[in-house]
PDB file of C-alpha atoms in Angstrom:
ATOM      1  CA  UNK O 260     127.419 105.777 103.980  1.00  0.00           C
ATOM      2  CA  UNK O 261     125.115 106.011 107.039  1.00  0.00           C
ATOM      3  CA  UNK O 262     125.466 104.966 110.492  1.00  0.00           C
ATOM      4  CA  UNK O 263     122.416 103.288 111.386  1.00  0.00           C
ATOM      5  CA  UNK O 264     122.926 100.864 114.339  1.00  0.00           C
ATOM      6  CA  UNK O 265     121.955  97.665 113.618  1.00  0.00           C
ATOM      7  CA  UNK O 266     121.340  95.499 116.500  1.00  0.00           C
ATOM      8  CA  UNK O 267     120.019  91.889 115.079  1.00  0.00           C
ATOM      9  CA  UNK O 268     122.842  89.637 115.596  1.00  0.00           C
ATOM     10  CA  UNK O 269     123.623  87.024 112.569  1.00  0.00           C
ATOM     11  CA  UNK O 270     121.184  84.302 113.845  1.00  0.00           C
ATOM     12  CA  UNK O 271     118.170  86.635 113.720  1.00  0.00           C
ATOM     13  CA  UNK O 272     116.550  88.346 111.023  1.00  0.00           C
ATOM     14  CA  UNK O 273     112.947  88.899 109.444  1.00  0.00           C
ATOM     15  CA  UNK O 274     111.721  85.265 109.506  1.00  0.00           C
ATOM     16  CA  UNK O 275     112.894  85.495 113.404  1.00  0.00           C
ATOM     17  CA  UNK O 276     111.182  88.427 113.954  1.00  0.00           C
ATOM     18  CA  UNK O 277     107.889  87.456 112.314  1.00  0.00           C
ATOM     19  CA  UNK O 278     107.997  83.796 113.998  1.00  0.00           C
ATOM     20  CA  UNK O 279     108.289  82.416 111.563  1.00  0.00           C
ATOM     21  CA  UNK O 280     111.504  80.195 111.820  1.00  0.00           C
TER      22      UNK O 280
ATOM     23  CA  UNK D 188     127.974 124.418  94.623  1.00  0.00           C
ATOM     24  CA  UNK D 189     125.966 123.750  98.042  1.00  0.00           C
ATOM     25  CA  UNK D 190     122.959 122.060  97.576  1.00  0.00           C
ATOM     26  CA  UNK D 191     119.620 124.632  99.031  1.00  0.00           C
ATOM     27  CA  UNK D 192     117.012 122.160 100.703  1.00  0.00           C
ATOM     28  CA  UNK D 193     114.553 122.656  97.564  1.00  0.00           C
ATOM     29  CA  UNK D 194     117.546 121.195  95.480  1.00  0.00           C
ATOM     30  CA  UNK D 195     118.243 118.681  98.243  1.00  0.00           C
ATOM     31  CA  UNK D 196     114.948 117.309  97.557  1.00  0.00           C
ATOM     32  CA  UNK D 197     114.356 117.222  94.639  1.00  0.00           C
ATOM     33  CA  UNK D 198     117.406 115.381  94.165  1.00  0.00           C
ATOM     34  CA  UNK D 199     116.017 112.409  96.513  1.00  0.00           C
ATOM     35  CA  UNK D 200     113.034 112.898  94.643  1.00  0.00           C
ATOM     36  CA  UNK D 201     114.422 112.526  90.998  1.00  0.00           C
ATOM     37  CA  UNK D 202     117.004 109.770  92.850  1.00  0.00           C
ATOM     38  CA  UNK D 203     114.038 107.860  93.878  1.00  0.00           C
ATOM     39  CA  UNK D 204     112.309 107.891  90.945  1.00  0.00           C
ATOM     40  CA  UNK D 205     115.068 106.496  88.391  1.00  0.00           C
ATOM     41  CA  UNK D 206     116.088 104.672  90.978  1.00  0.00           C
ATOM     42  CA  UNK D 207     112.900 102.494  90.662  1.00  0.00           C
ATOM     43  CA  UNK D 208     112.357 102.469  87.238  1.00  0.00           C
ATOM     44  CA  UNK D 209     113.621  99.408  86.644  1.00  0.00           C
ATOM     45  CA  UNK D 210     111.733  97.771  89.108  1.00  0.00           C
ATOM     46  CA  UNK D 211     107.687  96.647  88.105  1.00  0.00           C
ATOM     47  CA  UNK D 212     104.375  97.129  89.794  1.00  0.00           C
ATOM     48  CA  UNK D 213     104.137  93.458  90.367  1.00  0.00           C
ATOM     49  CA  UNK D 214     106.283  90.855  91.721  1.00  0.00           C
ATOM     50  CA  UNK D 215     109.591  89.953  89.779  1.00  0.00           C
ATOM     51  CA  UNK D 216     110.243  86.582  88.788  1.00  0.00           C
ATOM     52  CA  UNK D 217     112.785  85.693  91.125  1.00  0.00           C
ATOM     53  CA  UNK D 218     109.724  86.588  93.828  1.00  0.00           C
ATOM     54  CA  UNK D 219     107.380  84.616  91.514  1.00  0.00           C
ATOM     55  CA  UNK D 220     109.777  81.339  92.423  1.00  0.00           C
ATOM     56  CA  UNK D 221     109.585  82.009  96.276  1.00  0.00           C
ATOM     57  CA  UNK D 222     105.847  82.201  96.104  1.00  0.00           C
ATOM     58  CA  UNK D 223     105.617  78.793  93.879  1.00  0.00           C
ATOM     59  CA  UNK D 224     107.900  77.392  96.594  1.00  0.00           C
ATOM     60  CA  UNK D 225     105.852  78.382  99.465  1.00  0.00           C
ATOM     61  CA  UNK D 226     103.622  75.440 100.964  1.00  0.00           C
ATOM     62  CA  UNK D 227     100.812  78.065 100.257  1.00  0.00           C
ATOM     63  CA  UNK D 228     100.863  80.250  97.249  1.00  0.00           C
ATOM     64  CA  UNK D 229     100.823  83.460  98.617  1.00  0.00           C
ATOM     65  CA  UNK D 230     100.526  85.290  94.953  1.00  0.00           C
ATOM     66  CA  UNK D 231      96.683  85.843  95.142  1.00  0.00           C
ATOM     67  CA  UNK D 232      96.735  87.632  98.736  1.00  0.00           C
ATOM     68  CA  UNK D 233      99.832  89.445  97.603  1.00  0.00           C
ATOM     69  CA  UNK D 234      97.850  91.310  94.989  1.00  0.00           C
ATOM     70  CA  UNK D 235      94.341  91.353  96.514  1.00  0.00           C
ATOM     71  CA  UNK D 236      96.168  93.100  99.900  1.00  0.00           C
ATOM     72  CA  UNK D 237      98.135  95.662  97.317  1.00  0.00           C
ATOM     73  CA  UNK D 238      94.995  96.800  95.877  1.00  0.00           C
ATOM     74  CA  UNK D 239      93.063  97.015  98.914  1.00  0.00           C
ATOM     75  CA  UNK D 240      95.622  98.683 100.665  1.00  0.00           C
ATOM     76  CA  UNK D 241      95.978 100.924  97.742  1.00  0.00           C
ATOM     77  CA  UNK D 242      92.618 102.194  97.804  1.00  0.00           C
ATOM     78  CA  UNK D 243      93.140 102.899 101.483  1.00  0.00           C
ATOM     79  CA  UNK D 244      96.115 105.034 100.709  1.00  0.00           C
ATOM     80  CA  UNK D 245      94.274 106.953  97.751  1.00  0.00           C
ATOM     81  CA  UNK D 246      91.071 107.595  99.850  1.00  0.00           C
ATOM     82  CA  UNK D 247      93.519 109.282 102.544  1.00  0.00           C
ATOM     83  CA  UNK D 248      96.044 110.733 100.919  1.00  0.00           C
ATOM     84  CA  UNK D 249      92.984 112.368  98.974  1.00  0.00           C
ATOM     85  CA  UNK D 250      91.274 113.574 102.157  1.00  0.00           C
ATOM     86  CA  UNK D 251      94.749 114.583 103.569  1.00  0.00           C
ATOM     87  CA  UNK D 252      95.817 116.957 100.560  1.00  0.00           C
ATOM     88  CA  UNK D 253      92.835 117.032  98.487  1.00  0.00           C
ATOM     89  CA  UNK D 254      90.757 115.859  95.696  1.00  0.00           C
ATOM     90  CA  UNK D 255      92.805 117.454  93.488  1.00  0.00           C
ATOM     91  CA  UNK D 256      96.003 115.705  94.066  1.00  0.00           C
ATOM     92  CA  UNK D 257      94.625 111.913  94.399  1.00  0.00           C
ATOM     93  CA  UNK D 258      97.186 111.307  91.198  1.00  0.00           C
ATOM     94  CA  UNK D 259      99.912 112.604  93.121  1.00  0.00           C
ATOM     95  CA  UNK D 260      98.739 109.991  95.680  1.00  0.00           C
ATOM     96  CA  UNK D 261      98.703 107.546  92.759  1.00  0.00           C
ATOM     97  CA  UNK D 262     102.177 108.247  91.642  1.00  0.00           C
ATOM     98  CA  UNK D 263     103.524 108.397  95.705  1.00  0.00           C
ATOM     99  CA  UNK D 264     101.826 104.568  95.850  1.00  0.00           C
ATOM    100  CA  UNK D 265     103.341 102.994  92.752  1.00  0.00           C
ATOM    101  CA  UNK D 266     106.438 104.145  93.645  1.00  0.00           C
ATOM    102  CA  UNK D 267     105.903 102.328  97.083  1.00  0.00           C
ATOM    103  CA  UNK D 268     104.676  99.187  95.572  1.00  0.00           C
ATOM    104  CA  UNK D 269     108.132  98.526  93.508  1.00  0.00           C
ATOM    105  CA  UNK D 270     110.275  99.139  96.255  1.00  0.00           C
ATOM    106  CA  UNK D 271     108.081  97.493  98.217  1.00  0.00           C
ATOM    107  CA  UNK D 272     108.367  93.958  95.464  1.00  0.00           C
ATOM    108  CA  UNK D 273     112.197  95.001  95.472  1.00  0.00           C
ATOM    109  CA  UNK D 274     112.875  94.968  99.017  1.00  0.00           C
ATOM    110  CA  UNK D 275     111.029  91.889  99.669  1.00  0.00           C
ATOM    111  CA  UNK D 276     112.870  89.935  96.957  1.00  0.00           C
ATOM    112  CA  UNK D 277     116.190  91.445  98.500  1.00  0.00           C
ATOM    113  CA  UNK D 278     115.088  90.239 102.327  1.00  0.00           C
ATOM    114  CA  UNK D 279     114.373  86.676 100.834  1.00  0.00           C
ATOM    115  CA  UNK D 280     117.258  86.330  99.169  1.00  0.00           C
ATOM    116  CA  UNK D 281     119.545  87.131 102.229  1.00  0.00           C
ATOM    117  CA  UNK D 282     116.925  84.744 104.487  1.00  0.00           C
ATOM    118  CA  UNK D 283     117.587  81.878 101.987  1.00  0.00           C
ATOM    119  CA  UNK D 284     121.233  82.659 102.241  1.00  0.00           C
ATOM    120  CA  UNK D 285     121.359  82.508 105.943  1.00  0.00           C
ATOM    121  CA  UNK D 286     118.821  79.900 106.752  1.00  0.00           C
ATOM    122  CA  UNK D 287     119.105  77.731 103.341  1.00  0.00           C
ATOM    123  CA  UNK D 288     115.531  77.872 103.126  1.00  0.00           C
ATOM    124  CA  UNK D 289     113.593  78.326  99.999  1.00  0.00           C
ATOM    125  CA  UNK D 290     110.215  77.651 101.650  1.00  0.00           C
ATOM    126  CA  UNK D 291     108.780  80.981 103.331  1.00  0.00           C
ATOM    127  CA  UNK D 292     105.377  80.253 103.460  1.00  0.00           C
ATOM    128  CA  UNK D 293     104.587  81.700 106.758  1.00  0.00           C
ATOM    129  CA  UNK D 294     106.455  84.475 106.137  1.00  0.00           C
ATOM    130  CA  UNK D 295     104.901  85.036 103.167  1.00  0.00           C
ATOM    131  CA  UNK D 296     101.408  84.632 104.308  1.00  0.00           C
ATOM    132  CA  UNK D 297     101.768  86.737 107.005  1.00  0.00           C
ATOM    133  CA  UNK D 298      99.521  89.856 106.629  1.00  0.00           C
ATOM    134  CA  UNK D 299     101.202  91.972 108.977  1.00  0.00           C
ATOM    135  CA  UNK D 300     104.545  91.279 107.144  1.00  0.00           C
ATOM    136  CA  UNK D 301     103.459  92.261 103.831  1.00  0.00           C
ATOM    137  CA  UNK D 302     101.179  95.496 105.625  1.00  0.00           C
ATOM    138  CA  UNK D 303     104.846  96.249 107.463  1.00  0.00           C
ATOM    139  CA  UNK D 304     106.785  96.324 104.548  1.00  0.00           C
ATOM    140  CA  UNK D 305     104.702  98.112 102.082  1.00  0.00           C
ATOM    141  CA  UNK D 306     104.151 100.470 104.924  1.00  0.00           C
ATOM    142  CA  UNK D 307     107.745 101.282 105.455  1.00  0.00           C
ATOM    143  CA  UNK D 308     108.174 101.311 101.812  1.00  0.00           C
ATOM    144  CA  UNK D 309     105.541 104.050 101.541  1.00  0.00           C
ATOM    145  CA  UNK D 310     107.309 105.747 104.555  1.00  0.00           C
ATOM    146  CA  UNK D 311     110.538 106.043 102.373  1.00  0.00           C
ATOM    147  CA  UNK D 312     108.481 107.512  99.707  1.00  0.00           C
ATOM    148  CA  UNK D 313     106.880 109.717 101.626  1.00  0.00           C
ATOM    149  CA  UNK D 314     109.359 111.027 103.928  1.00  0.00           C
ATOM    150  CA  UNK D 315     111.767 111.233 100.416  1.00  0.00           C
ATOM    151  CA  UNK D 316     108.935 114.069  99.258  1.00  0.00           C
ATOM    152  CA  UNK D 317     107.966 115.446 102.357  1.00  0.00           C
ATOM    153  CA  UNK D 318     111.482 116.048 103.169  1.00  0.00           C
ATOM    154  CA  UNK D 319     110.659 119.900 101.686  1.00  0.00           C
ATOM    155  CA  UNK D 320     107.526 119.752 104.643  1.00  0.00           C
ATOM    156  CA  UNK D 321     110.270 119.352 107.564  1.00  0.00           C
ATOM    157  CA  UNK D 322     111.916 122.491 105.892  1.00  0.00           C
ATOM    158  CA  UNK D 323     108.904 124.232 105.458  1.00  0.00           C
ATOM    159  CA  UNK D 324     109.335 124.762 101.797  1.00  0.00           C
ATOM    160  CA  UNK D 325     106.543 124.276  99.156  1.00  0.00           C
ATOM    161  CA  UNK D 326     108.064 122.139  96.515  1.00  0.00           C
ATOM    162  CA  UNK D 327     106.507 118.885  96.119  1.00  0.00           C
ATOM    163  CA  UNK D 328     102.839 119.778  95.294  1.00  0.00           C
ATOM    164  CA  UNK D 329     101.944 119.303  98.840  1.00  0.00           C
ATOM    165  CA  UNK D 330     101.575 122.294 101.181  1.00  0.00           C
ATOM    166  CA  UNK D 331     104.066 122.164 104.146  1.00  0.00           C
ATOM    167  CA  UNK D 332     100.743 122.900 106.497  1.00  0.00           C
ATOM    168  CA  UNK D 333      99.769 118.817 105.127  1.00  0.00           C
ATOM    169  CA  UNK D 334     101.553 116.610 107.333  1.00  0.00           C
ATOM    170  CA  UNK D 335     101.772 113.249 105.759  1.00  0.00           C
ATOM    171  CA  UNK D 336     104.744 112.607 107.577  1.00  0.00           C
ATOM    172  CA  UNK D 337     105.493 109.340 110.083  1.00  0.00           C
ATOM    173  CA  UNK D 338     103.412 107.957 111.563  1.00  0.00           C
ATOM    174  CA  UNK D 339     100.380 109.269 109.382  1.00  0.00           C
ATOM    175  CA  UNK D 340     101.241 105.990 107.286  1.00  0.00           C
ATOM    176  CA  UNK D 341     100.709 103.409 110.526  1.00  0.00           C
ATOM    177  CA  UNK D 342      97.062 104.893 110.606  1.00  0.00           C
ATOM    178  CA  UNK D 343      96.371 105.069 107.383  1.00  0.00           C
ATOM    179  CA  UNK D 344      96.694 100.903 107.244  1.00  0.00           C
ATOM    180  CA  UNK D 345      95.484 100.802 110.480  1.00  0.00           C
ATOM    181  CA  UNK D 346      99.311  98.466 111.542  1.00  0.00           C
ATOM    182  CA  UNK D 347     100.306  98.712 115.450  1.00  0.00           C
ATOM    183  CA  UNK D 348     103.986 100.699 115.543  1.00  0.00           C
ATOM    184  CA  UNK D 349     105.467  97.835 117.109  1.00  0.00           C
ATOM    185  CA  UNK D 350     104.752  95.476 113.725  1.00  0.00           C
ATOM    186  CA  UNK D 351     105.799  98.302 111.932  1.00  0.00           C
ATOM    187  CA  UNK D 352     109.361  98.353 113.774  1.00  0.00           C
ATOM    188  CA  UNK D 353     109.898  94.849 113.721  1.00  0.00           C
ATOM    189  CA  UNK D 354     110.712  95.124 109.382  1.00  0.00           C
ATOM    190  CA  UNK D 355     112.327  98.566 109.756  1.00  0.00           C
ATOM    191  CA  UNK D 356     116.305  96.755 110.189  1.00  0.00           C
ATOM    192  CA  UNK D 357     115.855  94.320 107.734  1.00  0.00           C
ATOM    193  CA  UNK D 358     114.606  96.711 105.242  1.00  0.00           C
ATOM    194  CA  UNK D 359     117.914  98.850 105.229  1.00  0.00           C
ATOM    195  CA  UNK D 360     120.195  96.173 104.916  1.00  0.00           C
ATOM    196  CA  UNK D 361     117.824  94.715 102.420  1.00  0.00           C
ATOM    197  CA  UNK D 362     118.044  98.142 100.134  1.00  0.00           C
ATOM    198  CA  UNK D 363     121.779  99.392 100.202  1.00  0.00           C
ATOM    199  CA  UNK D 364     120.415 102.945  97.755  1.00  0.00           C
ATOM    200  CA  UNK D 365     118.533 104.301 100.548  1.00  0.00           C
ATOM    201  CA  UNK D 366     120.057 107.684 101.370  1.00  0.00           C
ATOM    202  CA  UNK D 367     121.359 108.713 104.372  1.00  0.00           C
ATOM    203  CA  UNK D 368     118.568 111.303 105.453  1.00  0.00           C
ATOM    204  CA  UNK D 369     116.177 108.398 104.202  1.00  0.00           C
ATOM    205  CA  UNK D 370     118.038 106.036 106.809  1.00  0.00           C
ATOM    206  CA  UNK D 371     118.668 108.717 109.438  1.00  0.00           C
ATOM    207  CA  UNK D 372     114.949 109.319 109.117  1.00  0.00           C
ATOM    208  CA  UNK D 373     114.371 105.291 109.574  1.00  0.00           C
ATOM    209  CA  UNK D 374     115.933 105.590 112.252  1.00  0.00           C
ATOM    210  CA  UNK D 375     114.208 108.845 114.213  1.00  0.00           C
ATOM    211  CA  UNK D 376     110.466 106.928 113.432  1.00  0.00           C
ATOM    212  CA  UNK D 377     112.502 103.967 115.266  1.00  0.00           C
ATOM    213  CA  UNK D 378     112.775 105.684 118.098  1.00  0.00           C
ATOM    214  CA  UNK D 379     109.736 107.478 118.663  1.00  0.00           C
ATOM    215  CA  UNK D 380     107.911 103.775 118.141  1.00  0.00           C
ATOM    216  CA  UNK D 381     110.427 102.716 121.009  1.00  0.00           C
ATOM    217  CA  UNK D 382     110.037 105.943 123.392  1.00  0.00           C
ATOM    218  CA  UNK D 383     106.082 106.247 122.702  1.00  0.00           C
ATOM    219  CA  UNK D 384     104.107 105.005 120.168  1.00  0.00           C
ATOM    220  CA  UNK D 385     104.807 101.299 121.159  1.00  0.00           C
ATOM    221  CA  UNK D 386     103.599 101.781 124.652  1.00  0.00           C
ATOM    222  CA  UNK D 387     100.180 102.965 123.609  1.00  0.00           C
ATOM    223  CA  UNK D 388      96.803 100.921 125.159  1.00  0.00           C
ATOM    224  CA  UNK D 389      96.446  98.872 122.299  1.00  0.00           C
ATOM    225  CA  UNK D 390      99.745  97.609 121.421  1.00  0.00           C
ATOM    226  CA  UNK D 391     100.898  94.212 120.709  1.00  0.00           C
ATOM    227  CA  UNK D 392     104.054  94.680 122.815  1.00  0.00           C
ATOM    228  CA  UNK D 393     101.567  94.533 125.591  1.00  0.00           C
ATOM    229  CA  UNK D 394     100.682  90.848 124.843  1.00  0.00           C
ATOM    230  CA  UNK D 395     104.470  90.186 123.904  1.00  0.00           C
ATOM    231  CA  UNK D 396     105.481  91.094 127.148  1.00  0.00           C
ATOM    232  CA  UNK D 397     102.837  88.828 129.491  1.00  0.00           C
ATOM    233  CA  UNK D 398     104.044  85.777 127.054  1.00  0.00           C
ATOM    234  CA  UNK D 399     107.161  86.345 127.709  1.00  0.00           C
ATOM    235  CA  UNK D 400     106.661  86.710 131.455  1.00  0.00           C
ATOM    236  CA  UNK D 401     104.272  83.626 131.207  1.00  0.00           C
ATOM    237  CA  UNK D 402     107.476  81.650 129.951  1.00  0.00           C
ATOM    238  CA  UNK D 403     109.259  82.766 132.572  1.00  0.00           C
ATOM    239  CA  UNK D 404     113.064  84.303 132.841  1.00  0.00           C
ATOM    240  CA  UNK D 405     114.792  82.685 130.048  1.00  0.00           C
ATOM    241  CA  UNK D 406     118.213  83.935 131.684  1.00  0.00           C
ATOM    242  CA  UNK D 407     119.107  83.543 135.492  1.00  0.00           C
ATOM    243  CA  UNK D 408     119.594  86.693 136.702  1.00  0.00           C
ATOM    244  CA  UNK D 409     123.809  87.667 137.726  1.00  0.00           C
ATOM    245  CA  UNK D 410     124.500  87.027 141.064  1.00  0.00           C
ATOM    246  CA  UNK D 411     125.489  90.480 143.269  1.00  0.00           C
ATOM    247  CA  UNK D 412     129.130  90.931 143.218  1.00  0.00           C
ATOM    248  CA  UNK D 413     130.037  90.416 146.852  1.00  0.00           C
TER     249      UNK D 413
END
């Protein structure tokens, strides 16, 4: 019900962003 | 009939609240397998950092609002600590969906990941009671003139914006109840971390940004159109 952009694309997420993949 | 912004609040408020009844102070089961799978058991750290961090928040929260409401504080920070345990579960079991990993142990020992999430956890909380603050009205036991709001949070644990940002995606499509002020308000501490607090002296973007340029241009830039 909101309209929050996401803007991580499908092969990125937490573990990406933390280095940790 | 139409909602005032004292009943708007207290709405979230009471939302919130049953919303994380059902979830515990300490980690589920389902979280208790992804630390016994972890290469290091992050369980120990997990709790040591939640009640060190804890103490932080009641020392400050006191100081901010007064002695007199440190169980306020107390009831703010448990609330933070389940969705904090509930998010966390919900962001590993999307990771092990997309990755087919069951082994997050660097993830998991990560300080700044846990101080990030339990940070923007506490953020929810926060901005779901202070919401009456941005109105000006007095109806959460903490006077409007108090401002607890974002980023009184980053200082309180002492986390650079920029770590802060990096879990603040993944948390809202890790918890599909958060409302949409609660997201719309995500997304406002988003941008001021992009437009200002990120670029501050002592930022980690800083030292992002020379690695990166160390590496060198990863893409060749498009040739001119002739």
């Amino acid at each position: 019900s909101h309209d929050y952009h996401f803007g991580l694309e499908d092969h990125e997420g937490i573990s990406e962003l933390f280095d940790c993949d | 009939p139409p909602q005032t912004p004292v009943r708007a609040a207290m709405n979230s408020i009471a939302q919130l609240r049953v919303d994380l009844t059902a979830s515990g102070d300490q980690p589920s089961a389902n979280l208790a397998v992804y630390f016994k799978n972890c290469t290091v058991d992050p369980t120990k750290e997990v709790l040591q950092r939640v009640e060190s961090l804890s103490q932080l928040f009641f020392q400050r929260f006191g100081q901010a609002v007064g002695p007199r409401c440190v169980g306020l504080g107390k009831q703010r920070f448990t609330l933070g600590i389940r969705l904090y345990y509930r998010v966390m579960e919900s962001m590993l079991k999307s990771e092990e969906k997309r990755l087919s990993v069951q082994n997050f142990s660097k993830l998991l020992n990560d300080s700044t990941f846990h101080t990030s999430l339990l940070a923007c956890a506490l953020e929810v909380v926060m901005a779901t009671y202070g919401g009456s603050s941005t109105t000006g009205v007095y109806s959460n036991g903490v006077s409007p003139e108090t401002d607890l709001s974002f980023p009184w949070i980053l200082d309180v644990f002492q986390l650079a914006a920029f770590d802060f940002y990096k879990v603040i995606e993944s948390f809202i499509k890790a918890e599909p109840n958060l409302t949409k002020d609660i997201v719309k308000h995500l997304e406002r501490c988003e941008y001021q971390i992009m437009e200002s607090i990120a670029w501050r002296g002592d930022s980690p973007l800083f030292e992002l940004l020379r690695q990166t340029h160390e590496d060198g241009p990863v893409e060749q830039a498009e040739p001119t159109a002739t």
